[in-house]
């Protein structure tokens, strides 16, 4: 197996000659790196003009490995050969180290380079890379790779500190500055040679060589200080993967390369697996080009229904400097928005919000870095669920939401720093059970839930948002410009904007259509053998008025669900499975939900916790007073949610929240019409 590691450029704010004097003082041993026991010079030579030095050292390293492994491989120490070429004329030091021990089984090549900063001649840059090739090592290839990487990371982290330590030694010796090598000043050159070699004489003469042509610094390298300021703290391995990814994408794109922050987000989303991150980013870049996402900020103009009824918007920032987006989901008319702007319109709105978020992240990072603070990598989301009920579980709306989530997860990974959920009602676990499986596990871990009014108590929102910035609709003093939402008037509906039967996320409609004449009923029988499971329903009244009821009987009812339009006429309860048996309400069966009169055009969603086993009957009855020229019509869908799913989602929410009182209560909910 072959592994390649690259560190970012590290900048020493000292002239090259002073850095060389400090570097030489780390030999022959270095207490700051105890794994290096000794480095003995085996070859050392200078050119006649004192501009070139070639040095070879044999370095003895302690094996930092478990005792048992040392016994298995039969060594306590390993040896490396280090070859240095110092070019004082070109102001470059090139270092190459290779392993001598186990060279037939493991290949290690480490290359380092010191050179003058291209934009400041008084500073010195340092680059470091390593190639590890574990060919065959007694079946311990993975173990050897981990040990080698651990040691490499330790050396990288101490490299800059060592120069600072030994620079103090140089200055303590009275050396405050060194003049660069100059062909016209041989005496000064000899003095420079004595300092950077600590007065050591070469072991063997070496003829004068023409100065080597040194490779140019890597165009795709990154400064370590830049990484720390603008990208945050990264491990040496993460820095290496970022540099590889950056060069890889640049070679593939042959044009504009995404920002380093973007590359890092995709790497984090794939646990710094460069190959998987490349696949994810390549697909995203193709998607952005196909849908012209880069033009959204300039070209998108929100429709009237969005500006008036979409309850979301940006609201200052949280305590960590993250831009804060507020969404009053409980006040959002999902169905009305979809029927007005369609699923594509809702997606475009969401993508515009994400693009705004990326721009705000750049602005926040620039501002904080200028103030000496850390960069901002993600935004925060505050979701108010006050008003959430079963109408929000309208299945086409949920499916549209899932599609939006999938697209955002694929193209805006690692942009969500924290999600604060407040005023979550007891119907929320049902929605969470459906939606959470489509959210990345790492993103789910960032969700914090608050029920009732405990969000203003210690441990609540004040831990994440300044008191002065708590929105007014949550009891805070800050005026929020986020719209209150509300029901979208049907006058704003656009014909064909969204068709429930043609749900774009599924091949077949999940809804059943039924026609009912005066007095006719349509019933669905649900056999429940799982106490505390949840029965949900969603239906639209397309013509005339319909009365909806939910009953339960302990006596098994095995009649299958009626086919659409198969109801018999002829009486007030014609076609009812309860009436034909001669059963009486209160004696043979019981009403478990209040009767609901639904009018033409209404959309109804509701749920009932089936606390007992038995047969549950969903009943729709046409209540037209006079014979209608056209039959009443409705389109319905129902579903049962197993108790372990419901209780599991309840437990997962309650375990992370103190006082999640809104999730406890009566076992039934009333349907709320969406008018």
XYZ file of C-alpha atoms in Angstrom:
675
model
C 0.000 0.000 0.000
C 1.252 3.486 -0.865
C 0.433 6.631 1.070
C 1.537 10.153 0.213
C 1.440 13.036 2.678
C 1.966 16.730 2.048
C 2.125 19.448 4.680
C 1.124 23.066 4.054
C 3.808 25.715 3.616
C 5.094 26.961 6.937
C 6.533 30.452 7.105
C 9.398 31.453 9.418
C 9.585 35.212 9.760
C 13.366 35.237 9.685
C 15.850 35.612 6.803
C 16.976 32.402 5.103
C 20.559 32.567 6.460
C 19.363 32.933 10.071
C 16.992 29.973 9.631
C 19.895 27.872 8.302
C 21.970 28.733 11.354
C 19.086 27.682 13.623
C 18.431 24.511 11.610
C 22.027 23.322 11.974
C 21.754 23.462 15.750
C 19.262 20.632 15.905
C 22.072 18.180 15.182
C 23.474 15.722 16.198
C 20.606 15.164 18.658
C 17.436 17.070 19.481
C 15.792 16.815 22.926
C 12.593 18.283 21.487
C 12.256 15.217 19.235
C 13.251 12.336 21.545
C 12.547 9.716 18.891
C 15.681 10.950 17.047
C 18.563 9.578 19.108
C 21.515 10.714 17.010
C 22.394 11.961 13.537
C 26.023 11.300 12.607
C 27.646 13.000 9.599
C 29.031 10.439 7.156
C 29.832 12.842 4.310
C 30.263 16.603 4.273
C 31.748 18.911 1.642
C 31.744 22.558 0.563
C 32.400 24.070 -2.821
C 35.485 26.252 -3.184
C 33.428 29.450 -3.269
C 31.556 28.487 -0.076
C 28.179 28.616 -1.828
C 27.315 24.907 -1.932
C 27.306 22.332 0.841
C 26.512 18.621 0.507
C 25.928 16.710 3.735
C 24.941 13.103 4.414
C 23.861 11.950 7.865
C 22.980 8.519 9.249
C 20.156 9.028 11.772
C 19.247 6.567 14.516
C 15.571 6.614 15.529
C 13.836 4.895 18.400
C 10.969 2.620 17.358
C 7.843 3.956 19.073
C 5.905 0.716 18.894
C 4.416 -1.785 21.354
C 6.969 -4.049 23.045
C 5.487 -7.167 21.438
C 5.817 -5.657 17.962
C 9.455 -4.765 18.617
C 10.142 -8.371 19.577
C 8.377 -9.653 16.468
C 10.399 -7.475 14.085
C 13.588 -7.954 16.076
C 14.760 -4.309 16.268
C 14.691 -1.475 18.793
C 16.050 1.170 16.432
C 15.716 2.060 12.774
C 18.166 4.024 10.623
C 17.526 6.696 8.024
C 19.919 8.293 5.552
C 19.467 12.059 5.234
C 21.039 13.956 2.339
C 21.103 17.763 2.402
C 22.086 20.187 -0.328
C 22.510 23.760 0.887
C 22.756 26.386 -1.858
C 23.645 29.719 -0.293
C 23.848 31.360 -3.710
C 20.239 30.406 -4.541
C 19.186 30.571 -0.848
C 17.653 27.091 -0.875
C 18.125 23.994 1.296
C 16.827 20.691 -0.069
C 16.591 17.628 2.169
C 15.841 14.031 1.281
C 15.596 11.230 3.848
C 15.160 7.523 3.085
C 14.985 4.510 5.347
C 17.929 2.136 5.555
C 16.261 -0.379 7.888
C 13.762 -2.768 6.245
C 14.314 -1.000 2.918
C 13.252 -4.150 1.027
C 9.927 -4.290 2.858
C 9.065 -0.640 3.501
C 9.959 2.384 1.414
C 9.973 5.810 3.070
C 10.990 8.945 1.194
C 10.689 12.304 2.938
C 11.511 15.543 1.148
C 11.833 18.963 2.741
C 12.725 22.345 1.366
C 13.637 25.735 2.834
C 13.571 28.719 0.486
C 13.079 32.478 0.465
C 9.490 33.667 0.641
C 8.518 34.795 -2.895
C 6.874 37.997 -1.619
C 9.122 38.880 1.314
C 12.861 38.282 1.081
C 13.195 38.568 4.856
C 11.046 35.474 5.446
C 11.703 31.797 4.828
C 9.260 29.147 3.625
C 9.337 25.451 4.511
C 7.724 22.576 2.603
C 7.562 18.933 3.669
C 6.186 15.780 2.034
C 6.532 12.050 2.513
C 5.860 8.885 0.544
C 5.243 5.635 2.404
C 5.218 2.337 0.512
C 4.570 -0.687 2.747
C 5.314 -3.622 0.460
C 5.406 -6.576 2.830
C 5.878 -6.468 6.568
C 5.103 -9.819 8.181
C 1.347 -9.237 7.847
C 1.577 -6.041 9.915
C 1.232 -3.575 7.047
C -1.649 -1.595 8.590
C 0.106 -1.354 11.959
C 3.332 -0.121 10.375
C 1.429 2.492 8.378
C -0.281 3.848 11.517
C 2.997 4.030 13.453
C 4.763 5.775 10.567
C 1.966 8.322 10.154
C 1.890 9.015 13.878
C 5.609 9.752 13.857
C 5.366 11.884 10.729
C 2.557 13.975 12.240
C 4.581 14.494 15.416
C 7.581 15.727 13.439
C 5.481 18.141 11.398
C 3.824 19.663 14.457
C 7.205 20.357 16.094
C 9.050 21.623 13.024
C 8.177 25.281 13.377
C 8.649 25.257 17.142
C 12.195 23.891 16.725
C 13.308 26.776 14.543
C 12.021 29.213 17.175
C 13.878 27.346 19.944
C 17.195 27.197 18.108
C 16.850 30.747 16.810
C 17.110 31.857 20.416
C 20.385 29.913 20.691
C 21.736 31.656 17.603
C 20.810 35.059 18.985
C 22.284 34.120 22.377
C 25.600 33.522 20.602
C 25.516 37.159 19.490
C 24.378 36.530 15.925
C 21.576 38.947 15.175
C 21.804 38.994 11.382
C 23.680 37.329 8.527
C 24.456 38.798 5.132
C 23.398 36.669 2.150
C 26.146 35.014 0.081
C 27.770 37.376 -2.447
C 30.307 36.407 -5.121
C 32.278 39.631 -4.556
C 32.736 39.168 -0.795
C 34.667 35.930 -0.100
C 35.567 36.919 3.477
C 31.924 37.526 4.351
C 30.993 34.251 2.651
C 33.502 32.331 4.776
C 32.035 33.932 7.915
C 28.546 32.914 6.790
C 29.795 29.358 6.197
C 31.222 29.126 9.717
C 27.912 30.194 11.304
C 25.576 27.955 9.279
C 27.890 24.942 9.761
C 28.768 25.654 13.416
C 32.468 25.778 12.494
C 32.541 22.145 11.336
C 35.072 21.367 8.622
C 34.135 19.117 5.704
C 35.073 15.450 6.018
C 36.152 15.243 2.387
C 36.999 17.732 -0.363
C 34.416 18.284 -3.070
C 34.929 20.047 -6.395
C 32.974 23.132 -7.281
C 29.613 22.342 -8.875
C 27.377 24.655 -10.750
C 24.416 25.647 -8.601
C 21.523 23.267 -9.097
C 18.336 24.531 -10.607
C 15.784 24.257 -7.879
C 12.168 23.415 -8.482
C 9.674 26.193 -8.081
C 7.342 26.195 -5.080
C 4.151 24.226 -5.655
C 1.485 26.450 -7.164
C -1.162 24.598 -5.167
C 0.596 24.820 -1.769
C -1.044 26.584 1.146
C 0.443 28.610 3.966
C -0.093 27.013 7.395
C -1.032 30.384 8.903
C -3.621 30.897 6.170
C -5.112 27.485 6.966
C -5.303 28.274 10.662
C -6.897 31.681 10.101
C -9.345 30.942 7.313
C -10.010 27.204 7.563
C -9.499 26.404 11.236
C -7.338 23.885 13.062
C -6.477 20.811 10.985
C -4.379 17.778 11.793
C -1.291 17.149 9.628
C -3.139 14.341 7.855
C -6.128 16.599 7.140
C -3.826 19.333 5.828
C -2.172 16.797 3.565
C -5.480 15.515 2.215
C -6.643 19.089 1.569
C -3.517 19.866 -0.467
C -3.873 16.664 -2.495
C -7.559 17.361 -3.103
C -6.849 20.950 -4.126
C -4.246 19.926 -6.708
C -6.384 17.046 -7.964
C -9.431 19.243 -8.545
C -7.305 21.960 -10.189
C -5.861 19.425 -12.627
C -9.337 18.078 -13.427
C -11.136 21.396 -13.723
C -8.534 23.189 -15.831
C -10.211 26.413 -14.818
C -11.805 27.985 -11.790
C -11.169 25.943 -8.652
C -13.709 26.041 -5.795
C -12.611 27.904 -2.688
C -10.493 26.138 -0.086
C -13.415 26.356 2.348
C -15.608 24.527 -0.175
C -12.995 21.818 -0.738
C -12.687 21.342 3.009
C -16.466 20.982 3.407
C -16.600 18.169 0.868
C -13.598 16.486 2.473
C -15.254 16.633 5.894
C -18.441 15.189 4.410
C -16.458 12.144 3.266
C -14.235 11.794 6.367
C -11.247 13.158 4.420
C -11.349 10.336 1.889
C -9.984 12.203 -1.132
C -11.405 9.825 -3.740
C -14.934 9.910 -2.297
C -14.767 13.679 -1.842
C -13.673 14.084 -5.460
C -16.639 12.036 -6.686
C -19.043 14.050 -4.538
C -17.612 17.423 -5.579
C -17.414 16.499 -9.274
C -21.097 15.544 -9.269
C -21.952 18.782 -7.464
C -19.979 20.966 -9.886
C -21.737 19.302 -12.815
C -25.099 19.860 -11.104
C -24.307 23.553 -10.503
C -23.354 24.040 -14.131
C -26.420 22.226 -15.465
C -28.825 24.275 -13.323
C -26.831 27.561 -13.467
C -26.719 27.734 -9.680
C -23.842 30.235 -9.767
C -26.273 32.819 -11.205
C -28.922 32.404 -8.516
C -27.788 35.286 -6.303
C -27.861 37.706 -9.212
C -30.891 36.421 -11.111
C -33.363 35.043 -8.539
C -36.369 37.199 -7.742
C -38.725 35.714 -5.136
C -42.366 35.418 -6.280
C -45.032 37.449 -4.509
C -46.300 34.443 -2.570
C -42.796 33.910 -1.139
C -42.315 37.502 -0.030
C -45.746 37.519 1.624
C -46.147 33.999 3.030
C -42.781 32.267 3.367
C -41.878 32.421 7.103
C -38.094 32.315 6.873
C -35.156 34.707 6.728
C -31.695 35.605 8.026
C -31.517 37.033 11.549
C -28.160 38.366 12.810
C -25.740 35.669 14.071
C -25.244 33.311 16.991
C -22.632 33.534 19.756
C -20.038 31.770 17.584
C -20.390 34.327 14.812
C -22.366 31.975 12.566
C -25.059 33.590 10.372
C -28.441 32.625 11.845
C -31.387 31.597 9.675
C -34.849 31.556 11.248
C -37.661 29.354 9.917
C -41.142 29.470 11.474
C -42.051 26.053 10.130
C -45.188 25.757 12.238
C -46.643 28.806 10.442
C -45.707 27.588 6.982
C -48.468 26.573 4.565
C -46.550 23.852 2.735
C -49.446 22.886 0.533
C -50.272 26.475 -0.390
C -46.673 27.242 -1.305
C -46.361 24.108 -3.417
C -49.610 24.857 -5.234
C -48.366 28.416 -5.879
C -44.715 27.982 -6.860
C -44.438 24.220 -7.327
C -41.754 21.869 -6.106
C -39.110 23.405 -8.363
C -39.982 26.849 -7.051
C -39.562 25.667 -3.452
C -36.237 24.075 -4.368
C -35.002 27.237 -6.068
C -35.982 29.249 -2.991
C -34.020 26.861 -0.773
C -30.963 26.969 -3.019
C -31.055 30.766 -3.005
C -31.017 30.670 0.803
C -28.007 28.318 0.708
C -26.146 30.567 -1.737
C -26.865 33.545 0.519
C -25.498 31.507 3.403
C -22.216 30.832 1.586
C -21.818 34.530 0.864
C -22.525 35.424 4.498
C -19.954 32.852 5.642
C -17.289 34.535 3.516
C -18.189 37.947 4.908
C -18.276 36.706 8.509
C -14.915 34.947 8.135
C -13.236 38.019 6.637
C -14.594 40.213 9.440
C -13.583 37.852 12.245
C -10.100 37.180 10.858
C -9.468 40.928 10.646
C -10.344 41.086 14.352
C -8.029 38.215 15.200
C -10.871 35.718 15.667
C -11.393 32.270 14.174
C -13.033 31.628 10.801
C -16.737 30.771 10.420
C -17.335 27.490 8.608
C -21.118 27.005 8.892
C -24.371 28.780 9.648
C -26.990 28.038 12.296
C -30.690 27.324 11.884
C -33.421 28.246 14.379
C -36.704 26.430 13.698
C -39.893 27.452 15.500
C -42.474 24.660 15.402
C -45.278 26.550 17.128
C -48.424 25.742 15.134
C -47.096 22.487 13.676
C -49.864 19.922 13.232
C -50.856 17.055 11.014
C -51.492 19.289 8.014
C -47.721 19.634 7.812
C -47.571 15.870 7.272
C -49.335 16.233 3.934
C -47.522 13.447 2.129
C -46.739 15.215 -1.183
C -45.326 18.078 0.875
C -43.181 15.745 2.937
C -41.915 14.062 -0.210
C -41.048 17.436 -1.721
C -39.238 18.326 1.499
C -37.240 15.090 1.349
C -36.175 15.838 -2.209
C -34.973 19.294 -1.134
C -33.041 17.767 1.785
C -31.346 15.241 -0.488
C -30.235 17.924 -2.947
C -28.962 20.228 -0.204
C -27.098 17.382 1.527
C -25.392 16.460 -1.755
C -24.355 19.978 -2.747
C -23.982 22.001 0.448
C -22.338 19.534 2.862
C -21.075 20.630 6.267
C -22.745 24.052 6.045
C -25.030 23.473 9.030
C -23.243 24.202 12.270
C -26.193 23.903 14.636
C -29.980 23.420 14.413
C -32.101 24.732 17.285
C -35.662 23.327 17.361
C -38.041 25.205 19.679
C -41.676 24.758 20.732
C -41.865 21.235 19.290
C -45.390 19.808 19.686
C -46.110 16.160 20.307
C -46.880 15.543 16.639
C -43.259 16.397 15.820
C -41.812 12.897 16.493
C -43.870 11.563 13.595
C -42.430 14.133 11.206
C -38.940 13.633 12.645
C -39.160 9.861 12.150
C -39.953 10.368 8.469
C -37.440 13.120 7.780
C -34.445 12.228 9.973
C -33.512 9.123 7.985
C -32.758 11.363 4.997
C -30.437 13.652 6.973
C -26.744 12.869 7.248
C -25.814 11.349 10.624
C -23.244 14.059 11.317
C -25.866 16.743 10.625
C -28.430 14.995 12.867
C -25.969 15.181 15.746
C -26.145 18.987 15.542
C -29.886 19.137 16.330
C -30.972 20.479 19.725
C -34.644 20.191 20.741
C -36.662 22.311 23.155
C -40.321 21.769 24.061
C -42.746 24.075 25.828
C -41.110 27.299 27.011
C -37.913 25.778 28.364
C -35.961 27.252 25.460
C -35.583 30.480 27.483
C -34.319 28.638 30.566
C -30.645 27.897 31.434
C -29.272 25.472 28.877
C -31.620 26.851 26.218
C -31.256 29.409 23.418
C -29.289 31.843 25.573
C -26.352 29.434 25.456
C -26.172 29.924 21.692
C -27.778 33.300 20.908
C -27.194 36.608 22.685
C -30.155 37.655 24.808
C -30.527 40.902 22.858
C -30.893 38.921 19.611
C -33.641 36.504 20.687
C -36.516 37.131 18.199
C -39.582 38.912 19.534
C -41.951 36.078 18.582
C -39.983 33.845 20.965
C -40.227 36.314 23.829
C -37.000 38.173 23.096
C -36.402 41.913 22.600
C -35.124 41.774 19.009
C -37.499 42.767 16.243
C -37.608 40.031 13.627
C -38.327 40.749 9.984
C -39.142 37.121 9.268
C -42.692 36.915 7.914
C -45.333 35.263 10.084
C -46.442 32.982 7.277
C -50.061 31.841 7.319
C -52.367 30.207 4.799
C -51.748 31.076 1.167
C -54.924 32.386 -0.507
C -56.166 30.161 -3.291
C -56.154 33.193 -5.532
C -52.348 32.839 -5.605
C -52.473 29.179 -6.631
C -51.058 28.537 -10.093
C -52.747 25.915 -12.197
C -50.366 23.030 -12.835
C -47.695 24.346 -10.444
C -48.006 21.195 -8.341
C -50.080 18.102 -9.059
C -50.514 15.653 -6.220
C -51.266 12.728 -8.496
C -48.084 13.379 -10.409
C -45.866 13.342 -7.357
C -42.384 13.762 -8.889
C -40.776 11.585 -6.229
C -42.743 8.447 -6.919
C -43.989 6.588 -9.956
C -47.507 5.909 -8.714
C -49.850 8.143 -6.796
C -50.233 7.170 -3.145
C -53.758 8.653 -3.080
C -57.058 6.894 -3.712
C -59.938 8.742 -5.409
C -63.552 8.181 -4.313
C -66.925 9.469 -5.601
C -69.892 9.558 -3.204
C -73.593 10.228 -3.819
C -75.957 11.609 -1.211
C -75.866 9.481 1.962
C -73.191 7.177 0.663
C -70.177 6.288 2.776
C -66.673 5.073 2.092
C -64.801 3.263 4.830
C -61.283 2.013 5.431
C -60.788 -0.673 8.069
C -57.455 -0.805 9.886
C -56.725 -3.848 12.037
C -54.520 -2.865 14.973
C -52.528 -5.424 16.941
C -49.871 -2.964 18.085
C -51.006 -0.799 21.034
C -49.737 2.798 20.895
C -49.124 2.702 17.149
C -50.218 5.813 15.261
C -52.847 6.045 12.526
C -52.467 9.056 10.232
C -54.664 10.323 7.399
C -54.528 12.972 4.746
C -57.377 13.778 2.326
C -58.687 16.523 0.075
C -62.365 17.272 -0.512
C -62.669 18.004 -4.200
C -66.454 18.574 -4.455
C -69.364 19.124 -2.028
C -69.303 18.579 1.747
C -68.154 15.372 3.435
C -68.382 14.281 7.084
C -65.352 12.433 8.450
C -65.427 10.042 11.439
C -63.024 7.646 13.161
C -64.490 4.669 15.102
C -63.105 1.694 16.992
C -64.610 -1.686 17.802
C -63.076 -4.516 19.811
C -64.866 -7.005 17.561
C -62.777 -8.014 14.555
C -64.081 -6.599 11.280
C -62.592 -8.453 8.364
C -64.301 -6.724 5.444
C -61.639 -5.410 3.040
C -61.361 -1.752 2.158
C -64.062 -0.578 -0.282
C -62.963 0.115 -3.792
C -63.299 3.701 -4.960
C -66.879 4.571 -5.844
C -68.213 1.157 -4.787
C -70.509 2.495 -2.079
C -74.149 1.488 -2.268
C -76.827 4.116 -1.985
C -80.247 4.093 -0.418
C -80.000 5.322 3.109
C -78.325 7.584 5.596
C -75.819 4.909 6.518
C -75.835 3.049 3.218
C -72.719 1.010 2.725
C -71.474 1.330 6.326
C -69.839 -1.803 7.710
C -71.104 -0.771 11.138
C -74.712 -0.098 10.119
C -75.206 -3.287 8.099
C -74.315 -5.317 11.182
C -76.979 -3.534 13.196
C -74.380 -2.183 15.611
C -75.087 0.834 17.783
C -72.580 3.535 18.666
C -71.598 3.408 22.326
C -72.505 -0.260 22.604
C -70.771 -2.126 19.779
C -68.361 0.543 18.620
C -67.073 3.888 19.861
C -66.156 7.187 18.278
C -62.469 7.982 18.965
C -62.294 11.318 17.146
C -64.921 14.087 16.998
C -66.991 14.209 13.799
C -65.538 16.680 11.329
C -67.546 18.396 8.594
C -65.221 19.080 5.680
C -66.139 21.555 2.984
C -65.392 21.701 -0.693
C -61.712 22.501 -1.327
C -60.459 21.754 2.173
C -57.333 19.694 2.893
C -57.440 17.638 6.087
C -54.598 15.951 7.935
C -54.826 14.196 11.279
C -53.604 11.358 13.464
C -54.757 9.108 16.288
C -52.685 7.065 18.722
C -54.310 3.629 18.676
C -53.960 2.868 22.387
C -55.869 -0.408 22.159
C -56.020 -3.354 19.796
C -59.104 -3.772 17.616
C -60.584 -2.602 14.352
C -60.427 1.105 13.521
C -62.763 2.510 10.887
C -62.049 5.669 8.869
C -65.402 6.825 7.472
C -66.254 9.485 4.898
C -69.977 10.251 4.347
C -71.542 12.536 1.761
C -73.798 15.024 3.572
C -75.311 16.784 0.554
C -78.777 18.063 1.542
C -80.203 17.735 -1.958
C -79.450 15.342 -4.744
C -76.391 16.834 -6.452
C -76.001 16.779 -10.209
C -72.454 15.569 -9.681
C -71.161 13.197 -7.007
C -68.995 14.377 -4.133
C -65.319 13.574 -4.627
C -62.369 13.121 -2.333
C -58.799 11.888 -2.580
C -57.284 10.235 0.494
C -54.239 8.525 1.900
C -53.707 6.798 5.248
C -50.784 5.152 7.001
C -49.932 3.499 10.304
C -46.713 4.181 12.193
C -45.526 1.311 14.380
C -45.343 2.039 18.101
C -41.604 1.337 18.382
C -40.913 3.998 15.722
C -43.123 6.515 17.477
C -41.804 5.779 20.970
C -38.261 5.638 19.654
C -38.495 9.094 18.146
C -40.125 10.385 21.325
C -37.330 8.960 23.460
C -34.561 10.286 21.257
C -36.017 13.771 21.442
C -36.788 13.715 25.154
C -33.394 12.316 26.111
C -31.647 15.420 24.831
C -34.059 17.978 26.282
C -35.079 18.910 29.786
C -38.787 19.481 30.233
C -39.977 18.250 26.865
C -43.493 18.531 28.266
C -45.159 19.183 24.952
C -44.492 15.620 23.871
C -46.532 14.189 26.698
C -50.286 14.509 26.837
C -53.484 12.900 25.606
C -53.229 10.068 23.178
C -55.335 11.592 20.430
C -55.057 14.659 18.260
C -57.819 16.491 16.498
C -57.608 17.095 12.816
C -57.011 20.699 11.810
C -58.457 21.754 8.478
C -56.305 23.774 6.128
C -58.621 26.217 4.473
